[in-house]
Amino acid sequence: MLWFFGAIGGLLISALSFLMGRMFAQSEAILDEKRRIYEEFLRACPKPNDAYAAAAEGNSDARFERMGEVQSVLALYAAPNVALAVKHYFEAFGEADGLLTETSPPRHPAFLKAAKAHNDLILEMRRDALSWSAFSYHGKSRLP
């Protein structure tokens, strides 16, 4: 009779181990996809310095069109703070894009605002995508 309870206990532990393994494997797969989407978005996303050259090149629409292709997938995976940081960066970059020209001073307030918003976006992405890693950002959020 004792062997019966041992067999049932072993079966329960095996089933629990299997389910926990599936949960962790799925979580890892989602985190890997998040990292990939965040990297892809950051590559497509205009950098704060791009606001200085936008007027001369006249390619502002092309930049946002390229970024829009990645943005819909980003919305699927992004944590709420990342989505908020994206919104703040778009606002700050749009303002800088409209104000800055090639002759604007290097540390124009609109550029500094866009640069800070870009850094905040990266920090929030790092906090979200690397949350279980030693490389995660554990500081206080700088979002307003």
PDB file of C-alpha atoms in Angstrom:
ATOM      1  CA  MET A   1       0.000   0.000   0.000  1.00  0.00           C
ATOM      2  CA  LEU A   2       2.903   2.357   0.737  1.00  0.00           C
ATOM      3  CA  TRP A   3       4.252   1.873  -2.797  1.00  0.00           C
ATOM      4  CA  PHE A   4       0.874   3.047  -4.152  1.00  0.00           C
ATOM      5  CA  PHE A   5       1.090   6.422  -2.338  1.00  0.00           C
ATOM      6  CA  GLY A   6       4.722   6.751  -3.460  1.00  0.00           C
ATOM      7  CA  ALA A   7       3.706   6.132  -7.055  1.00  0.00           C
ATOM      8  CA  ILE A   8       0.856   8.672  -6.847  1.00  0.00           C
ATOM      9  CA  GLY A   9       3.183  11.209  -5.213  1.00  0.00           C
ATOM     10  CA  GLY A  10       5.792  10.667  -7.914  1.00  0.00           C
ATOM     11  CA  LEU A  11       3.166  11.072 -10.610  1.00  0.00           C
ATOM     12  CA  LEU A  12       1.916  14.357  -9.059  1.00  0.00           C
ATOM     13  CA  ILE A  13       5.454  15.707  -8.780  1.00  0.00           C
ATOM     14  CA  SER A  14       6.142  14.751 -12.393  1.00  0.00           C
ATOM     15  CA  ALA A  15       2.952  16.443 -13.603  1.00  0.00           C
ATOM     16  CA  LEU A  16       3.693  19.575 -11.568  1.00  0.00           C
ATOM     17  CA  SER A  17       7.280  19.678 -12.857  1.00  0.00           C
ATOM     18  CA  PHE A  18       6.031  19.322 -16.426  1.00  0.00           C
ATOM     19  CA  LEU A  19       3.529  22.180 -16.033  1.00  0.00           C
ATOM     20  CA  MET A  20       6.055  24.467 -14.338  1.00  0.00           C
ATOM     21  CA  GLY A  21       8.595  23.714 -17.070  1.00  0.00           C
ATOM     22  CA  ARG A  22       6.065  24.614 -19.747  1.00  0.00           C
ATOM     23  CA  MET A  23       5.218  27.872 -17.968  1.00  0.00           C
ATOM     24  CA  PHE A  24       8.867  28.905 -17.689  1.00  0.00           C
ATOM     25  CA  ALA A  25       9.622  27.864 -21.270  1.00  0.00           C
ATOM     26  CA  GLN A  26       6.671  29.922 -22.535  1.00  0.00           C
ATOM     27  CA  SER A  27       7.778  32.898 -20.427  1.00  0.00           C
ATOM     28  CA  GLU A  28      11.289  32.658 -21.874  1.00  0.00           C
ATOM     29  CA  ALA A  29       9.907  32.490 -25.415  1.00  0.00           C
ATOM     30  CA  ILE A  30       7.802  35.606 -24.816  1.00  0.00           C
ATOM     31  CA  LEU A  31      10.746  37.489 -23.290  1.00  0.00           C
ATOM     32  CA  ASP A  32      12.921  36.531 -26.276  1.00  0.00           C
ATOM     33  CA  GLU A  33      10.254  37.813 -28.662  1.00  0.00           C
ATOM     34  CA  LYS A  34       9.937  41.031 -26.623  1.00  0.00           C
ATOM     35  CA  ARG A  35      13.683  41.604 -26.874  1.00  0.00           C
ATOM     36  CA  ARG A  36      13.587  41.016 -30.626  1.00  0.00           C
ATOM     37  CA  ILE A  37      10.645  43.388 -31.151  1.00  0.00           C
ATOM     38  CA  TYR A  38      12.195  46.070 -28.940  1.00  0.00           C
ATOM     39  CA  GLU A  39      15.486  45.837 -30.859  1.00  0.00           C
ATOM     40  CA  GLU A  40      13.678  46.026 -34.185  1.00  0.00           C
ATOM     41  CA  PHE A  41      11.678  49.040 -33.027  1.00  0.00           C
ATOM     42  CA  LEU A  42      14.790  50.858 -31.791  1.00  0.00           C
ATOM     43  CA  ARG A  43      16.518  50.257 -35.119  1.00  0.00           C
ATOM     44  CA  ALA A  44      13.537  51.683 -37.040  1.00  0.00           C
ATOM     45  CA  CYS A  45      12.889  54.501 -34.579  1.00  0.00           C
ATOM     46  CA  PRO A  46      14.443  57.877 -35.447  1.00  0.00           C
ATOM     47  CA  LYS A  47      17.148  58.965 -33.021  1.00  0.00           C
ATOM     48  CA  PRO A  48      16.975  62.405 -31.382  1.00  0.00           C
ATOM     49  CA  ASN A  49      19.837  63.631 -33.618  1.00  0.00           C
ATOM     50  CA  ASP A  50      17.704  62.843 -36.673  1.00  0.00           C
ATOM     51  CA  ALA A  51      15.496  65.840 -35.839  1.00  0.00           C
ATOM     52  CA  TYR A  52      18.322  68.190 -36.905  1.00  0.00           C
ATOM     53  CA  ALA A  53      18.638  66.638 -40.361  1.00  0.00           C
ATOM     54  CA  ALA A  54      14.921  66.082 -41.037  1.00  0.00           C
ATOM     55  CA  ALA A  55      14.244  69.496 -42.546  1.00  0.00           C
ATOM     56  CA  ALA A  56      17.191  69.274 -44.937  1.00  0.00           C
ATOM     57  CA  GLU A  57      16.457  65.746 -46.090  1.00  0.00           C
ATOM     58  CA  GLY A  58      12.664  66.054 -46.235  1.00  0.00           C
ATOM     59  CA  ASN A  59      12.245  62.404 -45.246  1.00  0.00           C
ATOM     60  CA  SER A  60      10.236  62.835 -42.077  1.00  0.00           C
ATOM     61  CA  ASP A  61       7.267  60.885 -43.453  1.00  0.00           C
ATOM     62  CA  ALA A  62       9.457  57.994 -44.613  1.00  0.00           C
ATOM     63  CA  ARG A  63      11.001  57.644 -41.148  1.00  0.00           C
ATOM     64  CA  PHE A  64       7.630  57.470 -39.422  1.00  0.00           C
ATOM     65  CA  GLU A  65       6.259  55.099 -42.056  1.00  0.00           C
ATOM     66  CA  ARG A  66       9.170  52.691 -41.485  1.00  0.00           C
ATOM     67  CA  MET A  67       8.641  52.900 -37.732  1.00  0.00           C
ATOM     68  CA  GLY A  68       4.883  52.343 -38.066  1.00  0.00           C
ATOM     69  CA  GLU A  69       5.515  48.893 -39.532  1.00  0.00           C
ATOM     70  CA  VAL A  70       7.103  47.775 -36.259  1.00  0.00           C
ATOM     71  CA  GLN A  71       4.839  49.749 -33.939  1.00  0.00           C
ATOM     72  CA  SER A  72       1.784  47.509 -34.263  1.00  0.00           C
ATOM     73  CA  VAL A  73       3.774  44.439 -33.193  1.00  0.00           C
ATOM     74  CA  LEU A  74       5.342  46.496 -30.402  1.00  0.00           C
ATOM     75  CA  ALA A  75       1.849  47.250 -29.068  1.00  0.00           C
ATOM     76  CA  LEU A  76       1.234  43.522 -28.692  1.00  0.00           C
ATOM     77  CA  TYR A  77       4.293  42.884 -26.517  1.00  0.00           C
ATOM     78  CA  ALA A  78       5.003  46.207 -24.799  1.00  0.00           C
ATOM     79  CA  ALA A  79       4.419  46.664 -21.087  1.00  0.00           C
ATOM     80  CA  PRO A  80       2.215  49.654 -20.164  1.00  0.00           C
ATOM     81  CA  ASN A  81       5.238  51.730 -19.108  1.00  0.00           C
ATOM     82  CA  VAL A  82       6.966  51.002 -22.419  1.00  0.00           C
ATOM     83  CA  ALA A  83       3.862  52.104 -24.347  1.00  0.00           C
ATOM     84  CA  LEU A  84       3.759  55.289 -22.262  1.00  0.00           C
ATOM     85  CA  ALA A  85       7.457  55.914 -22.920  1.00  0.00           C
ATOM     86  CA  VAL A  86       6.897  55.440 -26.673  1.00  0.00           C
ATOM     87  CA  LYS A  87       4.088  57.997 -26.549  1.00  0.00           C
ATOM     88  CA  HIS A  88       6.274  60.530 -24.705  1.00  0.00           C
ATOM     89  CA  TYR A  89       9.140  59.988 -27.134  1.00  0.00           C
ATOM     90  CA  PHE A  90       6.910  60.460 -30.182  1.00  0.00           C
ATOM     91  CA  GLU A  91       5.599  63.698 -28.724  1.00  0.00           C
ATOM     92  CA  ALA A  92       9.066  65.001 -27.837  1.00  0.00           C
ATOM     93  CA  PHE A  93      10.586  63.941 -31.156  1.00  0.00           C
ATOM     94  CA  GLY A  94       7.681  65.432 -33.127  1.00  0.00           C
ATOM     95  CA  GLU A  95       8.176  68.736 -31.321  1.00  0.00           C
ATOM     96  CA  ALA A  96      11.937  68.674 -31.958  1.00  0.00           C
ATOM     97  CA  ASP A  97      11.407  67.615 -35.576  1.00  0.00           C
ATOM     98  CA  GLY A  98       9.237  70.678 -36.161  1.00  0.00           C
ATOM     99  CA  LEU A  99      11.597  73.122 -34.444  1.00  0.00           C
ATOM    100  CA  LEU A 100      15.122  72.018 -35.249  1.00  0.00           C
ATOM    101  CA  THR A 101      17.051  72.730 -38.405  1.00  0.00           C
ATOM    102  CA  GLU A 102      20.661  72.108 -39.385  1.00  0.00           C
ATOM    103  CA  THR A 103      21.526  75.562 -38.032  1.00  0.00           C
ATOM    104  CA  SER A 104      19.901  75.046 -34.614  1.00  0.00           C
ATOM    105  CA  PRO A 105      22.253  75.064 -31.613  1.00  0.00           C
ATOM    106  CA  PRO A 106      23.577  71.613 -30.582  1.00  0.00           C
ATOM    107  CA  ARG A 107      21.915  71.496 -27.154  1.00  0.00           C
ATOM    108  CA  HIS A 108      18.584  73.028 -28.084  1.00  0.00           C
ATOM    109  CA  PRO A 109      15.941  72.444 -25.346  1.00  0.00           C
ATOM    110  CA  ALA A 110      13.702  70.526 -27.776  1.00  0.00           C
ATOM    111  CA  PHE A 111      16.594  68.196 -28.595  1.00  0.00           C
ATOM    112  CA  LEU A 112      17.388  67.665 -24.902  1.00  0.00           C
ATOM    113  CA  LYS A 113      13.749  66.815 -24.215  1.00  0.00           C
ATOM    114  CA  ALA A 114      13.701  64.305 -27.090  1.00  0.00           C
ATOM    115  CA  ALA A 115      17.036  62.793 -25.984  1.00  0.00           C
ATOM    116  CA  LYS A 116      15.754  62.339 -22.418  1.00  0.00           C
ATOM    117  CA  ALA A 117      12.529  60.764 -23.711  1.00  0.00           C
ATOM    118  CA  HIS A 118      14.582  58.401 -25.902  1.00  0.00           C
ATOM    119  CA  ASN A 119      16.713  57.371 -22.924  1.00  0.00           C
ATOM    120  CA  ASP A 120      13.587  56.866 -20.812  1.00  0.00           C
ATOM    121  CA  LEU A 121      12.147  54.644 -23.548  1.00  0.00           C
ATOM    122  CA  ILE A 122      15.271  52.486 -23.595  1.00  0.00           C
ATOM    123  CA  LEU A 123      15.307  52.240 -19.789  1.00  0.00           C
ATOM    124  CA  GLU A 124      11.685  51.075 -19.725  1.00  0.00           C
ATOM    125  CA  MET A 125      12.341  48.540 -22.481  1.00  0.00           C
ATOM    126  CA  ARG A 126      15.348  47.303 -20.567  1.00  0.00           C
ATOM    127  CA  ARG A 127      13.326  47.040 -17.366  1.00  0.00           C
ATOM    128  CA  ASP A 128      10.634  45.035 -19.174  1.00  0.00           C
ATOM    129  CA  ALA A 129      12.673  42.766 -21.455  1.00  0.00           C
ATOM    130  CA  LEU A 130      15.453  41.991 -19.005  1.00  0.00           C
ATOM    131  CA  SER A 131      13.340  41.807 -15.862  1.00  0.00           C
ATOM    132  CA  TRP A 132      14.720  38.414 -14.778  1.00  0.00           C
ATOM    133  CA  SER A 133      18.284  39.208 -15.758  1.00  0.00           C
ATOM    134  CA  ALA A 134      21.201  40.701 -13.849  1.00  0.00           C
ATOM    135  CA  PHE A 135      21.288  43.367 -16.594  1.00  0.00           C
ATOM    136  CA  SER A 136      17.830  44.678 -15.798  1.00  0.00           C
ATOM    137  CA  TYR A 137      17.284  48.300 -14.893  1.00  0.00           C
ATOM    138  CA  HIS A 138      16.019  48.364 -11.304  1.00  0.00           C
ATOM    139  CA  GLY A 139      16.013  52.118 -10.737  1.00  0.00           C
ATOM    140  CA  LYS A 140      13.021  54.384 -10.332  1.00  0.00           C
ATOM    141  CA  SER A 141      11.043  55.100 -13.495  1.00  0.00           C
ATOM    142  CA  ARG A 142      11.683  58.553 -14.945  1.00  0.00           C
ATOM    143  CA  LEU A 143       8.351  58.720 -16.768  1.00  0.00           C
ATOM    144  CA  PRO A 144       6.114  61.645 -15.846  1.00  0.00           C
TER     145      PRO A 144
END
